[in-house]
Amino acid sequence: MTDFTPEQDSDDDLYEHYTFTAEKGQQPLRIDKYLMNFIENATRNKIQAAAKNGSIYVNDVPVKSNYKVKPFDVIRVLFEHPPYENLLTPENISLNIVYEDNDLLVVNKEAGMVVHPGHGNYSGTLINALIYHFDNLPNNSSNRPGLVHRIDKDTSGLLVIAKNEETMTHLAKQFFDKTSEREYVAIVWGNMEEDEGTIEGNIGRHPKNRLQNTVFYGDDEDKGKPAVTHYKVLERLGYVTLVSCKLETGRTHQIRVHMKHLGHTLFNDERYGGEKILKGTTFTKYKQFVENCFKILPRQALHAKTLGFTHPKTGKFMRFDSEIPQDMQQCIEKWRHYVKHQEM
């Protein structure tokens, strides 16, 4: 499995932003194409420019963008500045705070907002907003102020933020011990066979496309970490289904990966192929209808609707619920209208 380590320390006045070790089965592939599969938001032009500037090293030697990657090559991307995600800048961005006290706050994040800075998203993130509005937030194990958990950029919904170390430790333990409650609502492609069920499948980084995760099973299951999602059908809408997903674990892209594994990719989930018409008819009118749905909901159809946890100070269990956002609601209404007027 390819090794992937972002954000290493610097040496010789250069800062290592990424390092990869090519797999033993790696076929010869230009390094600019290779890195596009591994670095989020990277364009081929940017990679070629980095190579031209001598920023891409293979086995400690700078290479040009036409270098062909071979098995076991150690590839490092170095720049003269530290990774931007390590340089946090407070930004006056308004937050939708649904609850706040001296120990924590609960935020309803809108779709499109990145939770923490990373490659290609160095400003406008939730953390940039948090460190502007709040002083002395505790760092989590990844040195990210206040963050107990995260949701993807294009997923909307509820997050709890810790204001002090004690709260951070207490809440992190609840998430680890699976005593917190997290329910998401999703629109998925296809008419699900079962009304409810549980998906268990170890999740890890996809060996070929490092921007995706995938389910590993059988002899390969140790390549992933255990992940459990409980789902329940809320409404059947012909070629798509509205589902509730409760997380027992919190792996990266867990619902998106588990649903795809089940054969029900999230509606308009571009990273996992849900932006294609995966179910339905070949009629032009239907194609136009789906494309209109994509325009209304230009992101994966996923919302973190309910969040529950025990308050670290009071010991009281708190549950927060949020409305399904407008874009998702409009998409659901369009499908309801479609089903009502069509012979499925």
Short mmCIF file of C-alpha atoms in Angstrom, two decimals:
data_model
loop_
_atom_site.label_atom_id
_atom_site.label_comp_id
_atom_site.label_asym_id
_atom_site.label_seq_id
_atom_site.Cartn_x
_atom_site.Cartn_y
_atom_site.Cartn_z
CA MET A 1 0.00 0.00 0.00
CA THR A 2 1.34 3.45 -0.87
CA ASP A 3 2.61 5.34 2.14
CA PHE A 4 1.21 8.86 2.52
CA THR A 5 2.51 11.37 5.04
CA PRO A 6 1.57 15.07 4.81
CA GLU A 7 3.10 17.97 6.72
CA GLN A 8 6.51 16.66 7.76
CA ASP A 9 9.17 18.84 9.37
CA SER A 10 11.59 20.89 7.30
CA ASP A 11 15.25 20.35 6.57
CA ASP A 12 17.81 22.45 4.66
CA ASP A 13 15.39 25.45 4.68
CA LEU A 14 12.83 23.50 2.66
CA TYR A 15 9.54 22.29 4.11
CA GLU A 16 8.18 18.93 3.19
CA HIS A 17 4.51 19.18 2.26
CA TYR A 18 3.95 15.63 1.00
CA THR A 19 5.80 12.36 0.81
CA PHE A 20 4.72 9.20 -1.03
CA THR A 21 6.27 5.79 -1.58
CA ALA A 22 5.18 4.13 -4.83
CA GLU A 23 3.76 0.61 -4.60
CA LYS A 24 5.69 -2.40 -5.80
CA GLY A 25 3.19 -2.85 -8.65
CA GLN A 26 3.45 0.74 -9.86
CA GLN A 27 3.43 0.97 -13.66
CA PRO A 28 5.65 3.67 -15.26
CA LEU A 29 3.65 6.92 -15.05
CA ARG A 30 4.64 10.56 -15.48
CA ILE A 31 5.08 12.15 -12.07
CA ASP A 32 2.71 15.04 -12.85
CA LYS A 33 -0.08 12.54 -13.61
CA TYR A 34 0.85 10.41 -10.58
CA LEU A 35 0.66 13.35 -8.15
CA MET A 36 -2.72 14.49 -9.50
CA ASN A 37 -4.18 11.24 -8.11
CA PHE A 38 -2.75 11.95 -4.67
CA ILE A 39 -2.94 15.67 -3.95
CA GLU A 40 -6.35 17.21 -3.53
CA ASN A 41 -7.11 20.33 -5.61
CA ALA A 42 -3.76 20.04 -7.45
CA THR A 43 -3.78 20.89 -11.16
CA ARG A 44 -1.32 19.51 -13.66
CA ASN A 45 -0.06 23.06 -14.34
CA LYS A 46 0.70 23.61 -10.64
CA ILE A 47 2.52 20.29 -10.39
CA GLN A 48 4.53 21.04 -13.53
CA ALA A 49 5.43 24.47 -12.14
CA ALA A 50 6.57 22.88 -8.86
CA ALA A 51 8.78 20.44 -10.81
CA LYS A 52 10.21 23.29 -12.89
CA ASN A 53 11.11 25.12 -9.66
CA GLY A 54 12.91 22.03 -8.35
CA SER A 55 10.34 21.32 -5.65
CA ILE A 56 9.66 17.66 -6.52
CA TYR A 57 12.23 15.11 -5.43
CA VAL A 58 12.41 11.39 -6.19
CA ASN A 59 14.84 9.44 -4.01
CA ASP A 60 16.29 12.80 -2.88
CA VAL A 61 17.00 14.02 -6.43
CA PRO A 62 14.97 16.86 -8.06
CA VAL A 63 13.04 15.63 -11.12
CA LYS A 64 11.19 17.20 -14.06
CA SER A 65 7.47 16.70 -14.64
CA ASN A 66 8.06 14.03 -17.31
CA TYR A 67 9.89 11.73 -14.87
CA LYS A 68 8.31 8.24 -14.88
CA VAL A 69 7.46 6.95 -11.40
CA LYS A 70 8.73 3.41 -10.70
CA PRO A 71 8.01 0.91 -7.91
CA PHE A 72 9.30 1.94 -4.47
CA ASP A 73 10.25 5.46 -5.58
CA VAL A 74 10.17 7.85 -2.60
CA ILE A 75 8.55 11.08 -3.82
CA ARG A 76 8.77 14.28 -1.77
CA VAL A 77 7.21 17.66 -2.50
CA LEU A 78 9.23 20.46 -0.85
CA PHE A 79 8.66 24.21 -0.71
CA GLU A 80 10.41 27.16 0.93
CA HIS A 81 7.36 27.94 3.10
CA PRO A 82 5.74 25.75 5.76
CA PRO A 83 2.44 24.04 4.84
CA TYR A 84 -0.21 26.75 4.89
CA GLU A 85 -2.42 24.62 7.11
CA ASN A 86 0.16 25.19 9.88
CA LEU A 87 -0.21 28.97 9.54
CA LEU A 88 -3.64 29.70 11.02
CA THR A 89 -5.01 33.20 10.44
CA PRO A 90 -8.07 34.51 12.32
CA GLU A 91 -10.82 35.60 9.91
CA ASN A 92 -14.02 37.48 10.67
CA ILE A 93 -16.45 34.90 9.25
CA SER A 94 -19.91 34.65 10.77
CA LEU A 95 -20.87 31.33 12.36
CA ASN A 96 -24.30 29.79 12.81
CA ILE A 97 -24.03 28.95 16.53
CA VAL A 98 -27.01 26.94 17.75
CA TYR A 99 -25.76 26.54 21.35
CA GLU A 100 -22.95 28.00 23.46
CA ASP A 101 -21.81 27.94 27.08
CA ASN A 102 -18.47 28.34 28.88
CA ASP A 103 -17.23 24.90 27.84
CA LEU A 104 -18.42 24.27 24.31
CA LEU A 105 -20.43 25.43 21.34
CA VAL A 106 -22.46 23.66 18.66
CA VAL A 107 -22.20 25.07 15.13
CA ASN A 108 -24.45 24.38 12.14
CA LYS A 109 -21.93 24.42 9.26
CA GLU A 110 -23.13 25.35 5.81
CA ALA A 111 -22.16 23.29 2.77
CA GLY A 112 -19.06 24.59 1.02
CA MET A 113 -17.19 25.60 4.17
CA VAL A 114 -14.00 23.63 4.80
CA VAL A 115 -13.60 22.63 8.46
CA HIS A 116 -9.81 23.04 8.72
CA PRO A 117 -7.12 24.42 6.39
CA GLY A 118 -5.55 21.96 3.96
CA HIS A 119 -4.13 21.82 0.47
CA GLY A 120 -5.93 24.36 -1.71
CA ASN A 121 -8.11 25.64 1.15
CA TYR A 122 -6.02 27.90 3.36
CA SER A 123 -8.61 30.50 4.30
CA GLY A 124 -12.36 30.76 4.84
CA THR A 125 -12.40 27.61 6.95
CA LEU A 126 -14.32 26.93 10.15
CA ILE A 127 -11.06 27.05 12.13
CA ASN A 128 -10.16 30.48 10.68
CA ALA A 129 -13.56 31.68 11.95
CA LEU A 130 -13.26 29.96 15.35
CA ILE A 131 -9.86 31.45 16.22
CA TYR A 132 -11.20 34.91 15.33
CA HIS A 133 -14.25 34.62 17.59
CA PHE A 134 -12.71 32.61 20.46
CA ASP A 135 -9.40 32.90 22.32
CA ASN A 136 -7.29 30.04 23.65
CA LEU A 137 -9.17 27.14 22.08
CA PRO A 138 -7.53 23.82 23.00
CA ASN A 139 -5.73 21.88 20.27
CA ASN A 140 -6.81 18.35 19.38
CA SER A 141 -4.28 15.57 18.66
CA SER A 142 -3.77 17.03 15.15
CA ASN A 143 -3.12 20.55 16.54
CA ARG A 144 -6.47 21.83 15.29
CA PRO A 145 -8.05 24.34 17.69
CA GLY A 146 -11.39 23.34 19.18
CA LEU A 147 -12.14 20.47 16.78
CA VAL A 148 -13.57 17.33 18.36
CA HIS A 149 -14.73 15.86 15.02
CA ARG A 150 -15.16 17.09 11.45
CA ILE A 151 -17.50 16.85 8.47
CA ASP A 152 -16.60 17.18 4.79
CA LYS A 153 -16.52 20.52 2.97
CA ASP A 154 -19.72 19.89 0.99
CA THR A 155 -21.58 18.21 3.85
CA SER A 156 -23.74 20.53 5.91
CA GLY A 157 -24.70 20.18 9.55
CA LEU A 158 -23.83 20.07 13.23
CA LEU A 159 -20.40 20.08 14.87
CA VAL A 160 -19.45 20.42 18.54
CA ILE A 161 -16.43 22.61 19.39
CA ALA A 162 -14.51 22.38 22.69
CA LYS A 163 -13.52 25.61 24.47
CA ASN A 164 -11.09 24.10 26.99
CA GLU A 165 -8.80 21.09 27.43
CA GLU A 166 -11.07 19.26 29.85
CA THR A 167 -14.02 19.48 27.46
CA MET A 168 -11.86 18.43 24.51
CA THR A 169 -10.66 15.30 26.35
CA HIS A 170 -14.14 14.40 27.62
CA LEU A 171 -15.86 14.82 24.23
CA ALA A 172 -13.06 13.06 22.31
CA LYS A 173 -13.46 10.08 24.65
CA GLN A 174 -17.22 9.97 23.99
CA PHE A 175 -16.61 9.86 20.23
CA PHE A 176 -13.95 7.17 20.73
CA ASP A 177 -16.18 5.12 23.06
CA LYS A 178 -19.12 5.48 20.60
CA THR A 179 -21.37 7.02 23.24
CA SER A 180 -22.04 10.16 21.19
CA GLU A 181 -24.96 10.24 18.78
CA ARG A 182 -24.61 11.31 15.14
CA GLU A 183 -27.40 11.01 12.61
CA TYR A 184 -27.09 12.12 8.99
CA VAL A 185 -29.71 12.40 6.27
CA ALA A 186 -28.68 11.47 2.72
CA ILE A 187 -30.18 11.08 -0.73
CA VAL A 188 -28.70 8.01 -2.41
CA TRP A 189 -29.02 6.58 -5.90
CA GLY A 190 -31.34 3.58 -6.34
CA ASN A 191 -34.26 2.03 -4.49
CA MET A 192 -32.77 0.34 -1.43
CA GLU A 193 -33.85 -3.28 -0.97
CA GLU A 194 -34.02 -3.31 2.83
CA ASP A 195 -35.92 -0.79 4.95
CA GLU A 196 -33.04 -0.74 7.42
CA GLY A 197 -29.72 -2.42 8.04
CA THR A 198 -26.12 -2.14 9.19
CA ILE A 199 -23.05 -1.78 7.01
CA GLU A 200 -19.81 -3.09 8.49
CA GLY A 201 -16.66 -2.76 6.43
CA ASN A 202 -13.14 -1.60 7.22
CA ILE A 203 -12.40 1.74 5.56
CA GLY A 204 -9.01 2.90 4.30
CA ARG A 205 -7.47 5.00 1.57
CA HIS A 206 -8.11 3.72 -1.95
CA PRO A 207 -4.86 2.16 -3.29
CA LYS A 208 -5.28 3.67 -6.78
CA ASN A 209 -7.14 6.94 -6.14
CA ARG A 210 -5.80 8.45 -2.94
CA LEU A 211 -8.52 11.13 -2.85
CA GLN A 212 -11.08 8.37 -2.23
CA ASN A 213 -11.50 5.88 0.57
CA THR A 214 -12.78 2.36 0.05
CA VAL A 215 -13.99 -0.73 1.93
CA PHE A 216 -11.43 -3.49 2.50
CA TYR A 217 -12.62 -6.99 3.30
CA GLY A 218 -11.41 -10.59 3.33
CA ASP A 219 -7.61 -10.89 3.33
CA ASP A 220 -7.27 -7.12 2.83
CA GLU A 221 -9.43 -5.94 5.71
CA ASP A 222 -6.42 -5.02 7.86
CA LYS A 223 -5.66 -2.26 5.30
CA GLY A 224 -8.63 -0.34 6.69
CA LYS A 225 -10.05 0.63 10.08
CA PRO A 226 -13.31 -0.83 11.42
CA ALA A 227 -16.37 1.21 10.44
CA VAL A 228 -20.05 0.68 11.25
CA THR A 229 -23.03 2.59 9.77
CA HIS A 230 -26.68 1.92 10.65
CA TYR A 231 -29.15 3.04 7.99
CA LYS A 232 -32.92 3.36 7.74
CA VAL A 233 -35.07 4.28 4.73
CA LEU A 234 -37.03 7.49 5.36
CA GLU A 235 -38.69 7.83 1.95
CA ARG A 236 -38.54 6.02 -1.38
CA LEU A 237 -38.44 8.42 -4.30
CA GLY A 238 -38.29 6.15 -7.32
CA TYR A 239 -34.73 6.17 -8.62
CA VAL A 240 -33.34 7.67 -5.39
CA THR A 241 -33.94 6.99 -1.70
CA LEU A 242 -33.92 9.33 1.30
CA VAL A 243 -32.08 7.59 4.15
CA SER A 244 -31.07 8.20 7.74
CA CYS A 245 -27.54 7.07 8.65
CA LYS A 246 -26.36 6.71 12.25
CA LEU A 247 -22.62 6.52 12.76
CA GLU A 248 -21.15 4.08 15.25
CA THR A 249 -17.64 5.03 14.12
CA GLY A 250 -16.38 8.18 12.41
CA ARG A 251 -14.06 7.32 9.53
CA THR A 252 -13.27 9.82 6.77
CA HIS A 253 -16.07 9.78 4.13
CA GLN A 254 -17.67 6.87 6.06
CA ILE A 255 -21.28 7.27 4.84
CA ARG A 256 -20.15 8.11 1.30
CA VAL A 257 -17.91 5.01 1.15
CA HIS A 258 -20.33 2.61 2.85
CA MET A 259 -23.26 3.66 0.68
CA LYS A 260 -21.22 3.28 -2.50
CA HIS A 261 -20.10 -0.16 -1.25
CA LEU A 262 -23.76 -1.08 -0.82
CA GLY A 263 -24.44 0.00 -4.41
CA HIS A 264 -26.19 3.24 -3.45
CA THR A 265 -23.75 6.08 -4.11
CA LEU A 266 -24.75 9.46 -2.67
CA PHE A 267 -26.66 11.67 -5.09
CA ASN A 268 -24.30 14.19 -6.79
CA ASP A 269 -21.25 12.95 -4.88
CA GLU A 270 -18.67 13.88 -7.50
CA ARG A 271 -15.72 12.24 -5.77
CA TYR A 272 -17.44 8.83 -5.68
CA GLY A 273 -19.21 8.96 -9.06
CA GLY A 274 -22.63 10.12 -7.85
CA GLU A 275 -22.66 13.11 -10.22
CA LYS A 276 -23.50 10.69 -13.05
CA ILE A 277 -27.03 9.41 -13.68
CA LEU A 278 -26.69 6.01 -12.00
CA LYS A 279 -30.35 4.95 -12.06
CA GLY A 280 -33.37 5.73 -14.19
CA THR A 281 -34.47 5.90 -17.79
CA THR A 282 -32.71 6.91 -21.01
CA PHE A 283 -35.30 9.57 -21.84
CA THR A 284 -33.93 13.04 -22.54
CA LYS A 285 -36.59 14.56 -20.29
CA TYR A 286 -35.40 12.44 -17.37
CA LYS A 287 -31.77 13.40 -18.01
CA GLN A 288 -32.79 17.06 -18.00
CA PHE A 289 -34.74 16.55 -14.77
CA VAL A 290 -31.71 15.01 -12.99
CA GLU A 291 -29.39 17.73 -14.28
CA ASN A 292 -31.80 20.33 -12.86
CA CYS A 293 -31.62 18.49 -9.52
CA PHE A 294 -27.81 18.65 -9.69
CA LYS A 295 -28.03 22.43 -10.27
CA ILE A 296 -30.31 22.87 -7.26
CA LEU A 297 -28.04 20.67 -5.11
CA PRO A 298 -24.48 21.20 -6.44
CA ARG A 299 -22.86 18.92 -3.83
CA GLN A 300 -23.23 15.49 -2.27
CA ALA A 301 -26.67 15.07 -0.70
CA LEU A 302 -25.54 14.68 2.91
CA HIS A 303 -26.50 16.61 6.04
CA ALA A 304 -25.35 16.04 9.65
CA LYS A 305 -28.83 16.45 11.12
CA THR A 306 -28.63 15.29 14.74
CA LEU A 307 -25.82 15.46 17.29
CA GLY A 308 -25.97 14.13 20.84
CA PHE A 309 -23.41 13.95 23.65
CA THR A 310 -23.07 14.13 27.42
CA HIS A 311 -22.08 17.58 28.64
CA PRO A 312 -18.63 17.25 30.29
CA LYS A 313 -19.51 19.54 33.21
CA THR A 314 -23.20 18.92 33.92
CA GLY A 315 -23.32 15.22 33.00
CA LYS A 316 -26.57 15.92 31.14
CA PHE A 317 -27.15 14.30 27.75
CA MET A 318 -27.75 17.00 25.15
CA ARG A 319 -29.28 16.41 21.72
CA PHE A 320 -29.37 18.97 18.91
CA ASP A 321 -31.39 18.70 15.74
CA SER A 322 -31.08 20.82 12.59
CA GLU A 323 -33.33 21.46 9.62
CA ILE A 324 -32.46 19.84 6.30
CA PRO A 325 -30.95 22.77 4.32
CA GLN A 326 -32.83 24.47 1.52
CA ASP A 327 -30.84 22.99 -1.39
CA MET A 328 -31.39 19.43 -0.21
CA GLN A 329 -35.03 20.08 0.65
CA GLN A 330 -35.71 21.49 -2.83
CA CYS A 331 -34.10 18.44 -4.41
CA ILE A 332 -36.26 16.10 -2.30
CA GLU A 333 -39.38 18.04 -3.32
CA LYS A 334 -38.45 17.75 -7.00
CA TRP A 335 -38.11 13.97 -6.68
CA ARG A 336 -41.44 13.76 -4.80
CA HIS A 337 -43.09 15.68 -7.63
CA TYR A 338 -41.40 13.49 -10.25
CA VAL A 339 -42.52 10.24 -8.59
CA LYS A 340 -46.07 11.51 -8.23
CA HIS A 341 -46.36 12.25 -11.94
CA GLN A 342 -44.45 9.27 -13.37
CA GLU A 343 -45.09 5.59 -13.80
CA MET A 344 -42.02 4.18 -12.06
#
